[in-house]
Coordinates of C-alpha atoms (C1' of nucleotides) in Angstrom, one line a residue:
Chain F
M1383 CA -14.3 -89.1 232.2
P1384 CA -11.7 -86.2 230.7
E1385 CA -13.5 -82.7 230.0
T1386 CA -16.7 -83.2 227.7
G1387 CA -14.6 -79.9 225.8
S1388 CA -14.7 -76.6 224.7
R1389 CA -18.0 -75.9 225.0
G1390 CA -17.7 -75.0 228.9
A1391 CA -20.6 -72.2 230.5
T1392 CA -20.1 -68.8 228.4
A1393 CA -16.7 -68.2 227.2
S1394 CA -13.9 -67.6 229.7
A1395 CA -14.7 -63.9 231.6
P1396 CA -10.8 -63.5 233.1
M1397 CA -11.7 -65.4 236.5
S1398 CA -9.7 -64.9 240.0
R1399 CA -7.9 -67.7 241.2
R1400 CA -10.7 -67.8 243.6
E1401 CA -13.1 -68.4 241.1
R1402 CA -10.8 -70.7 239.3
K1403 CA -10.6 -72.9 242.1
K1404 CA -14.1 -72.8 242.7
A1405 CA -15.0 -73.9 239.2
A1406 CA -12.4 -76.7 239.4
T1407 CA -13.8 -78.0 242.4
R1408 CA -17.5 -77.8 241.1
Q1409 CA -15.9 -79.7 237.5
A1410 CA -14.2 -82.4 239.6
I1411 CA -17.2 -83.4 241.5
A1412 CA -19.7 -83.2 238.3
D1413 CA -17.5 -86.0 236.5
A1414 CA -17.1 -88.1 238.9
A1415 CA -20.6 -88.0 239.6
L1416 CA -21.4 -88.1 236.0
R1417 CA -18.6 -91.4 235.6
L1418 CA -20.2 -92.9 238.4
F1419 CA -23.8 -92.5 237.5
L1420 CA -22.9 -93.8 233.9
E1421 CA -21.2 -96.8 235.4
R1422 CA -23.6 -97.9 237.9
G1423 CA -27.0 -96.5 237.8
F1424 CA -27.8 -92.6 239.4
D1425 CA -29.6 -94.7 242.3
N1426 CA -26.8 -97.1 242.8
V1427 CA -24.6 -94.6 243.6
G1428 CA -24.2 -92.7 246.8
I1429 CA -23.4 -89.0 247.7
R1430 CA -20.7 -89.8 249.8
E1431 CA -19.0 -92.3 247.5
I1432 CA -19.1 -89.1 244.9
A1433 CA -17.8 -87.0 247.4
D1434 CA -14.9 -89.4 247.9
A1435 CA -14.5 -89.8 244.6
A1436 CA -14.2 -86.2 243.7
D1437 CA -12.4 -85.9 247.3
V1438 CA -13.8 -83.5 248.7
S1439 CA -16.5 -83.6 252.1
T1440 CA -20.4 -84.0 251.5
T1441 CA -20.7 -80.6 253.3
T1442 CA -18.9 -79.5 250.3
L1443 CA -20.4 -80.9 247.8
F1444 CA -24.0 -79.8 248.8
K1445 CA -22.4 -76.6 249.0
H1446 CA -22.2 -76.5 245.0
F1447 CA -25.6 -78.3 243.9
P1448 CA -28.7 -78.2 245.7
V1449 CA -29.3 -81.6 245.4
K1450 CA -28.3 -85.0 244.0
E1451 CA -30.2 -84.8 240.7
A1452 CA -28.6 -81.4 240.0
L1453 CA -25.2 -83.4 239.8
V1454 CA -25.7 -84.3 236.4
F1455 CA -27.4 -81.4 235.1
D1456 CA -24.3 -79.1 235.4
R1457 CA -24.2 -76.6 232.5
E1458 CA -28.0 -76.9 231.7
A1459 CA -28.1 -72.9 232.5
D1460 CA -27.2 -71.7 229.1
L1461 CA -30.6 -73.5 227.4
E1462 CA -32.9 -70.3 227.8
A1463 CA -30.6 -68.2 225.7
G1464 CA -31.0 -70.3 222.5
L1465 CA -35.0 -70.8 223.5
L1466 CA -35.2 -66.8 223.5
A1467 CA -33.3 -66.4 220.6
A1468 CA -35.4 -69.1 218.4
V1469 CA -38.8 -66.5 219.6
R1470 CA -36.9 -63.5 218.9
E1471 CA -34.9 -64.2 216.0
R1472 CA -36.8 -66.4 213.8
P1473 CA -37.5 -65.8 210.2
P1474 CA -39.8 -63.0 209.3
G1475 CA -43.1 -64.4 208.6
Q1476 CA -43.0 -67.4 210.6
S1477 CA -45.6 -67.4 214.2
I1478 CA -44.0 -67.8 217.0
P1479 CA -45.1 -71.2 218.3
A1480 CA -43.4 -72.6 214.7
A1481 CA -40.3 -70.9 216.0
L1482 CA -41.0 -73.0 219.1
R1483 CA -41.5 -75.8 216.9
E1484 CA -38.9 -75.4 214.7
H1485 CA -36.3 -75.2 217.8
A1486 CA -37.6 -78.0 219.4
L1487 CA -37.0 -80.3 216.1
R1488 CA -33.8 -78.6 216.0
H1489 CA -33.0 -79.5 219.2
R1490 CA -34.2 -83.0 219.3
R1491 CA -31.7 -83.5 215.7
A1492 CA -28.7 -82.2 217.8
D1493 CA -29.5 -84.3 220.0
A1494 CA -29.4 -87.7 218.1
D1495 CA -26.6 -86.7 216.1
S1496 CA -23.8 -85.6 218.8
D1497 CA -21.2 -88.3 220.7
P1498 CA -21.8 -91.7 221.7
R1499 CA -21.1 -90.1 225.5
F1500 CA -23.9 -87.9 225.2
A1501 CA -26.5 -91.1 223.8
S1502 CA -25.5 -92.3 227.2
F1503 CA -26.1 -89.6 229.1
L1504 CA -29.5 -88.8 227.3
E1505 CA -30.7 -92.5 228.4
L1506 CA -29.7 -92.2 231.7
V1507 CA -31.7 -89.4 231.7
N1508 CA -34.1 -91.0 230.5
S1509 CA -34.3 -94.1 232.3
T1510 CA -34.1 -92.5 235.9
P1511 CA -37.6 -91.2 236.7
A1512 CA -35.8 -88.8 239.7
L1513 CA -34.1 -87.2 236.4
R1514 CA -36.9 -87.7 234.1
D1515 CA -38.8 -85.3 236.6
Y1516 CA -35.9 -83.1 237.8
H1517 CA -34.9 -81.9 234.4
Q1518 CA -38.9 -81.1 233.5
A1519 CA -39.5 -79.0 236.4
M1520 CA -35.7 -77.1 235.9
W1521 CA -36.8 -76.9 231.9
L1522 CA -40.7 -75.3 232.8
R1523 CA -38.8 -72.3 235.1
H1524 CA -37.6 -70.9 231.9
T1525 CA -41.4 -70.4 231.4
A1526 CA -41.4 -66.7 233.0
A1527 CA -38.6 -65.6 230.7
L1528 CA -40.1 -67.0 227.7
A1529 CA -43.4 -65.7 228.7
E1530 CA -42.0 -62.5 228.6
A1531 CA -40.4 -62.7 225.0
I1532 CA -43.8 -63.8 223.8
A1533 CA -45.4 -61.2 224.7
E1534 CA -42.7 -58.5 223.3
E1535 CA -42.4 -59.8 220.0
S1536 CA -46.2 -60.2 219.8
G1537 CA -47.1 -56.7 221.2
L1538 CA -49.6 -58.5 223.7
P1539 CA -49.6 -57.0 227.5
A1540 CA -46.8 -58.4 229.0
D1541 CA -48.6 -60.0 231.5
D1542 CA -51.5 -61.8 229.4
P1543 CA -52.5 -65.1 230.5
A1544 CA -52.4 -66.4 226.7
C1545 CA -48.6 -65.9 226.5
T1546 CA -47.6 -67.9 229.9
A1547 CA -49.7 -70.7 228.6
L1548 CA -48.1 -70.5 225.0
A1549 CA -44.9 -70.5 226.9
H1550 CA -45.6 -73.2 229.6
F1551 CA -47.8 -75.4 227.1
A1552 CA -44.4 -74.9 224.5
L1553 CA -42.1 -76.5 227.1
E1554 CA -44.3 -79.3 228.0
A1555 CA -44.6 -80.0 224.3
P1556 CA -41.6 -82.5 224.5
R1557 CA -42.5 -84.8 227.0
V1558 CA -45.6 -85.0 225.7
A1559 CA -43.9 -86.1 222.4
R1560 CA -41.7 -88.5 224.6
A1561 CA -45.2 -90.9 225.1
H1562 CA -45.2 -91.7 221.5
D1563 CA -43.7 -94.2 219.3
D1564 CA -43.0 -91.7 216.2
A1565 CA -42.0 -88.3 218.8
R1566 CA -40.7 -86.4 216.0
E1567 CA -44.5 -86.8 214.1
A1568 CA -46.2 -86.1 218.0
L1569 CA -44.2 -83.2 218.8
I1570 CA -45.2 -81.7 215.7
R1571 CA -48.5 -82.4 216.1
A1572 CA -48.9 -81.0 219.0
F1573 CA -47.4 -77.4 218.3
D1574 CA -50.0 -77.9 215.6
L1575 CA -52.5 -77.1 217.8
L1576 CA -50.5 -74.7 219.7
D1577 CA -49.5 -73.0 216.4
H1578 CA -53.7 -72.8 215.1
G1579 CA -54.8 -71.8 218.3
W1580 CA -52.2 -69.1 218.5
R1581 CA -53.5 -67.6 215.4
A1582 CA -56.5 -67.3 216.2
L1583 CA -55.9 -65.6 219.3
T1584 CA -53.6 -63.1 217.8
S1585 CA -55.3 -62.3 214.6
R1586 CA -58.9 -61.1 216.0
T1587 CA -57.6 -58.5 218.4
Chain J
M1500 CA -61.0 -86.4 264.8
P1501 CA -63.9 -87.8 264.3
E1502 CA -64.9 -89.0 260.4
T1503 CA -65.4 -86.7 257.9
G1504 CA -68.2 -87.1 257.0
S1505 CA -70.3 -89.1 254.6
R1506 CA -69.1 -89.0 251.5
G1507 CA -66.5 -92.3 251.7
A1508 CA -65.1 -93.5 248.7
T1509 CA -67.8 -94.6 246.1
A1510 CA -70.4 -96.5 248.0
S1511 CA -70.0 -99.3 250.3
A1512 CA -69.8 -102.5 248.7
P1513 CA -70.2 -105.1 251.4
M1514 CA -66.7 -105.6 252.9
S1515 CA -65.8 -108.4 254.6
R1516 CA -64.1 -107.5 258.1
R1517 CA -60.7 -108.1 256.7
E1518 CA -61.8 -105.3 254.4
R1519 CA -63.2 -102.8 256.8
K1520 CA -60.7 -103.4 259.3
K1521 CA -58.1 -102.6 256.6
A1522 CA -60.2 -99.5 255.9
A1523 CA -60.5 -98.0 259.0
T1524 CA -57.0 -98.4 259.6
R1525 CA -56.1 -96.8 256.6
Q1526 CA -58.8 -94.0 257.5
A1527 CA -56.8 -93.6 261.0
I1528 CA -53.6 -92.9 259.3
A1529 CA -54.7 -90.6 257.1
D1530 CA -57.4 -88.4 259.8
A1531 CA -54.3 -88.3 261.9
A1532 CA -51.9 -86.8 259.4
L1533 CA -54.3 -84.4 258.3
R1534 CA -54.6 -83.1 261.3
L1535 CA -51.3 -82.7 262.3
F1536 CA -50.4 -81.6 259.2
L1537 CA -53.3 -79.0 259.6
E1538 CA -52.1 -78.1 262.9
R1539 CA -48.2 -77.8 262.5
G1540 CA -47.7 -77.6 258.7
F1541 CA -46.6 -80.2 256.6
D1542 CA -42.6 -80.1 256.8
N1543 CA -43.2 -80.2 260.8
V1544 CA -44.6 -83.2 261.1
G1545 CA -42.5 -86.5 261.2
I1546 CA -43.4 -89.9 259.8
R1547 CA -43.0 -91.6 263.3
E1548 CA -45.4 -89.2 264.9
I1549 CA -48.4 -89.7 262.8
A1550 CA -47.4 -93.6 262.9
D1551 CA -47.6 -93.1 266.8
A1552 CA -50.9 -90.9 267.0
A1553 CA -52.7 -93.1 264.4
D1554 CA -51.4 -95.9 267.0
V1555 CA -49.9 -98.2 264.1
S1556 CA -45.9 -98.6 262.9
T1557 CA -44.7 -96.6 260.5
T1558 CA -44.1 -99.9 258.7
T1559 CA -47.6 -99.8 258.8
L1560 CA -48.0 -96.4 257.3
F1561 CA -46.0 -96.9 254.5
K1562 CA -47.9 -100.1 253.2
H1563 CA -51.2 -98.1 253.1
F1564 CA -49.6 -94.8 251.8
P1565 CA -46.1 -95.2 249.2
V1566 CA -44.8 -91.8 250.2
K1567 CA -45.3 -88.9 253.2
E1568 CA -47.1 -86.7 250.4
A1569 CA -49.5 -89.4 249.3
L1570 CA -51.2 -89.2 253.6
V1571 CA -52.8 -85.9 252.2
F1572 CA -54.5 -87.2 249.4
D1573 CA -56.8 -90.3 250.6
R1574 CA -59.4 -90.0 248.5
E1575 CA -58.5 -88.2 245.1
A1576 CA -58.6 -91.2 242.8
D1577 CA -62.1 -90.8 241.9
L1578 CA -61.8 -87.5 240.5
E1579 CA -61.0 -89.3 236.9
A1580 CA -64.5 -90.0 236.8
G1581 CA -65.8 -86.3 236.5
L1582 CA -63.3 -85.7 234.0
L1583 CA -64.2 -88.1 231.9
A1584 CA -67.6 -87.4 232.2
A1585 CA -67.4 -83.5 231.3
V1586 CA -66.2 -84.8 228.0
R1587 CA -68.0 -87.5 227.1
E1588 CA -71.3 -85.8 228.5
R1589 CA -71.1 -82.4 227.0
P1590 CA -73.9 -80.0 225.8
P1591 CA -74.2 -80.9 222.2
G1592 CA -72.5 -78.6 220.1
Q1593 CA -69.8 -77.8 223.0
S1594 CA -66.5 -78.2 221.6
I1595 CA -64.3 -80.7 223.4
P1596 CA -61.9 -77.8 225.4
A1597 CA -64.8 -76.0 226.1
A1598 CA -66.4 -78.8 227.9
L1599 CA -63.1 -79.1 229.9
R1600 CA -62.9 -75.4 230.3
E1601 CA -66.2 -75.4 232.1
H1602 CA -65.2 -78.3 234.2
A1603 CA -62.1 -76.7 235.4
L1604 CA -64.4 -73.8 236.2
R1605 CA -67.2 -75.9 238.2
H1606 CA -64.4 -77.5 240.0
R1607 CA -63.1 -73.9 240.9
R1608 CA -66.2 -72.8 242.4
A1609 CA -66.8 -75.8 244.1
D1610 CA -63.6 -75.0 246.1
A1611 CA -64.1 -71.6 247.1
D1612 CA -67.6 -72.6 248.2
S1613 CA -67.4 -75.5 250.2
D1614 CA -66.7 -75.7 254.0
P1615 CA -64.0 -74.2 255.5
R1616 CA -62.0 -77.5 256.6
F1617 CA -61.6 -77.9 252.9
A1618 CA -60.3 -74.2 252.3
S1619 CA -57.6 -74.8 254.7
F1620 CA -56.8 -78.4 253.2
L1621 CA -56.4 -76.1 250.3
E1622 CA -54.4 -73.7 251.7
L1623 CA -52.0 -76.8 253.5
V1624 CA -51.3 -77.8 249.9
N1625 CA -51.1 -74.9 247.6
S1626 CA -48.5 -73.5 250.8
T1627 CA -46.6 -76.7 250.4
P1628 CA -44.2 -77.3 247.4
A1629 CA -43.7 -81.1 247.8
L1630 CA -47.5 -81.3 247.7
R1631 CA -48.2 -79.0 245.3
D1632 CA -46.1 -81.3 243.1
Y1633 CA -47.4 -84.4 243.8
H1634 CA -50.5 -83.1 243.5
Q1635 CA -49.8 -82.1 239.7
A1636 CA -47.9 -85.0 239.0
M1637 CA -51.2 -86.9 240.5
W1638 CA -53.1 -85.2 238.5
L1639 CA -51.0 -85.9 235.2
R1640 CA -51.9 -89.7 235.6
H1641 CA -54.8 -89.3 234.2
T1642 CA -53.5 -87.9 230.9
A1643 CA -54.1 -91.1 229.1
A1644 CA -57.7 -91.8 230.3
L1645 CA -58.4 -88.4 229.3
A1646 CA -56.6 -88.8 225.9
E1647 CA -58.7 -91.7 225.3
A1648 CA -62.0 -90.5 225.7
I1649 CA -61.2 -87.4 223.4
A1650 CA -60.1 -89.6 220.8
E1651 CA -63.7 -91.4 221.1
E1652 CA -65.5 -88.2 221.3
S1653 CA -63.8 -86.5 218.2
G1654 CA -63.7 -89.6 215.9
L1655 CA -59.5 -89.4 215.5
P1656 CA -57.4 -92.3 215.7
A1657 CA -57.0 -93.5 219.6
D1658 CA -53.1 -92.6 219.5
D1659 CA -53.3 -89.4 217.3
P1660 CA -50.5 -87.3 219.5
A1661 CA -52.8 -83.9 219.4
C1662 CA -55.4 -85.8 221.7
T1663 CA -52.9 -86.5 224.3
A1664 CA -51.8 -83.2 223.9
L1665 CA -54.9 -81.8 224.3
A1666 CA -55.5 -84.0 227.3
H1667 CA -51.9 -82.6 228.9
F1668 CA -52.3 -79.3 228.1
A1669 CA -55.2 -78.9 229.7
L1670 CA -54.4 -80.5 232.9
E1671 CA -51.7 -78.6 233.0
A1672 CA -54.1 -75.4 232.6
P1673 CA -55.0 -74.9 236.0
R1674 CA -51.2 -74.9 237.0
V1675 CA -50.5 -72.0 234.6
A1676 CA -53.5 -70.4 235.3
R1677 CA -52.5 -70.4 239.4
A1678 CA -49.5 -68.1 238.3
H1679 CA -51.7 -65.1 238.1
D1680 CA -53.4 -62.6 239.5
D1681 CA -57.0 -62.9 238.0
A1682 CA -56.8 -67.1 237.7
R1683 CA -60.0 -67.5 236.4
E1684 CA -59.4 -65.0 234.0
A1685 CA -56.2 -67.0 233.0
L1686 CA -57.7 -69.9 232.8
I1687 CA -60.2 -68.9 230.6
R1688 CA -57.7 -67.4 228.2
A1689 CA -55.7 -70.9 228.2
F1690 CA -58.5 -72.8 227.3
D1691 CA -59.2 -70.5 224.3
L1692 CA -55.9 -71.1 223.2
L1693 CA -56.9 -74.8 223.1
D1694 CA -60.0 -74.2 221.8
H1695 CA -58.9 -72.3 218.9
G1696 CA -56.2 -74.5 217.9
W1697 CA -58.6 -77.6 218.6
R1698 CA -61.1 -76.4 216.1
A1699 CA -58.5 -75.8 213.7
L1700 CA -57.3 -78.8 213.9
T1701 CA -60.5 -80.9 213.7
S1702 CA -62.7 -78.8 211.5
R1703 CA -60.0 -79.8 208.4
T1704 CA -60.5 -83.3 209.2
Chain Q
dG48 C1' -60.3 -126.4 263.6
dC49 C1' -56.6 -125.7 260.0
dG50 C1' -53.1 -124.1 257.1
dA51 C1' -52.4 -120.1 254.3
dA52 C1' -52.7 -115.7 253.1
dA53 C1' -52.8 -110.9 255.1
dA54 C1' -52.2 -107.1 258.0
dG55 C1' -49.2 -105.6 261.2
dT56 C1' -45.3 -105.0 264.3
dG57 C1' -40.2 -103.2 266.3
dC58 C1' -36.1 -102.6 265.1
dA59 C1' -32.2 -101.9 262.7
dA60 C1' -30.2 -99.6 258.9
dC61 C1' -29.7 -96.7 254.7
dA62 C1' -29.2 -92.4 252.0
dG63 C1' -30.3 -88.1 251.2
dC64 C1' -29.5 -83.4 253.0
dT65 C1' -28.3 -80.3 257.1
dT66 C1' -26.3 -78.1 260.8
dC67 C1' -22.2 -76.5 263.6
dA68 C1' -18.4 -75.4 265.0
dC69 C1' -13.9 -75.2 263.2
dT70 C1' -9.5 -74.7 259.7
dT71 C1' -7.7 -72.7 255.2
dT72 C1' -7.2 -70.1 251.4
dT73 C1' -7.3 -66.2 249.2
dG74 C1' -8.0 -60.9 247.9
dA75 C1' -6.6 -56.8 249.2
dA76 C1' -6.1 -52.6 252.2
dG77 C1' -3.0 -50.7 255.1
Chain D
dC816 C1' 5.0 -57.5 253.9
dT817 C1' 1.2 -57.6 257.3
dT818 C1' -3.2 -58.4 258.7
dC819 C1' -7.9 -59.1 258.5
dA820 C1' -12.7 -60.4 256.8
dA821 C1' -14.5 -63.0 253.3
dA822 C1' -15.1 -67.4 250.8
dA823 C1' -14.0 -72.2 250.5
dG824 C1' -13.9 -76.5 252.3
dT825 C1' -13.8 -79.9 256.2
dG826 C1' -15.5 -83.4 259.6
dA827 C1' -18.7 -85.1 262.6
dA828 C1' -22.9 -85.6 264.5
dG829 C1' -27.8 -86.1 263.4
dC830 C1' -32.3 -85.4 261.4
dT831 C1' -36.3 -87.6 258.4
dG832 C1' -38.1 -90.7 254.9
dT833 C1' -38.1 -94.8 253.5
dT834 C1' -37.2 -100.0 253.2
dG835 C1' -35.7 -104.6 254.9
dC836 C1' -36.1 -108.6 257.7
dA837 C1' -37.9 -111.5 261.1
dC838 C1' -41.9 -111.8 263.6
dT839 C1' -46.5 -112.6 265.7
dT840 C1' -51.7 -112.0 265.3
dT841 C1' -56.0 -111.6 262.4
dT842 C1' -59.0 -113.2 258.9
dC843 C1' -60.7 -116.2 255.4
dG844 C1' -62.1 -120.5 253.1
dC845 C1' -62.6 -125.0 253.9

DNA sequence: GCGAAAAGTGCAACAGCTTCACTTTTGAAG
DNA sequence: CTTCAAAAGTGAAGCTGTTGCACTTTTCGC
């Protein structure tokens, strides 16, 4: 599988040869892994095999990726920026939960549209329990950052548990929605719950 | 380590010898495991060692417990009943989220009080990431049942996503709270969010 | 008592992951 | 250009959870 295109990790700061080589190795590993996974399924490809395909030792592989699941979510780090931006740069008058809802919906739409390779990627993730779980766990790691952004935007104290709660619930919402036939509708409804609750909490201060 | 006492799994339906022996083996394994874990930590005890201590083969061990983590949560199955009861038999006039909040608070209090053995058990779980995660995942498996109870009690259609959302969020609330210094306060605040949201959703039909 | 199903056994193997001692590459300072 | 230390990569060996397999023992219903 050739490079997925131009949208590599946040711009290309001039990298030294060392950094370039390191990045290349990492890419080679991730590419080989994804290709094999798509061909034969996550559970039917061994670590050693991936290492072979990428022509590195398993030791090297694990220096780049802490666990097997991480091979799949190579450049998933910069999603946090979009998340925070959705809150911080929301249109005036829009509530924070509403902004998060819109962001989630936008995300869904983007997924549906984009190229077929990405579609099969999604199918791989959603059909492999280990990957679903790992992805959700990764996603939840943005809770603290999101909570902070929410606190700032709402004027609440930075450690107000309500901010953490809203952040956490909002990040869990897609997972809730996925369990329903009409995921889009479910997502909206889940965020409605949060929106009304949030309004009530913040209005009576 | 002798038997942990009288509160065995829900009553003693007359069991055949086979069932009794099976249960005994299971107990022996779980007891040995818990003892070793408490002594030396979850990660410092191997499966083979537990099997030895319980005087069974590792094959047998895995016929009783699907994964290592399950050894710790032996009789954790009947918590669902209490959860559903909290919703179904809540005092008149109390909202569903409020009932869930009270149940959660009651649970906290019970934990704090009970005998020191249980306290160290809790410490074991909370200090071992693998166990924390496994426990949360187990806990979330009650989402569907709870959502159903909520739907019935609120008169909403059984498949209304709002019910699933409330159930899921309520089950996640303790996890959110655990991240704060004053967990009790945080728990209340998280449920406040849900309570206000739920009221708004259900009041306008 | 008999036969089938269930429970248990022992062992070998696999796969993910780690450790260790080691070589190669690279960046920069002298 | 040399030198040197840090970083990247190697290879093999090993630990640990988990599974498969062929097998014996126990228990139950008849």
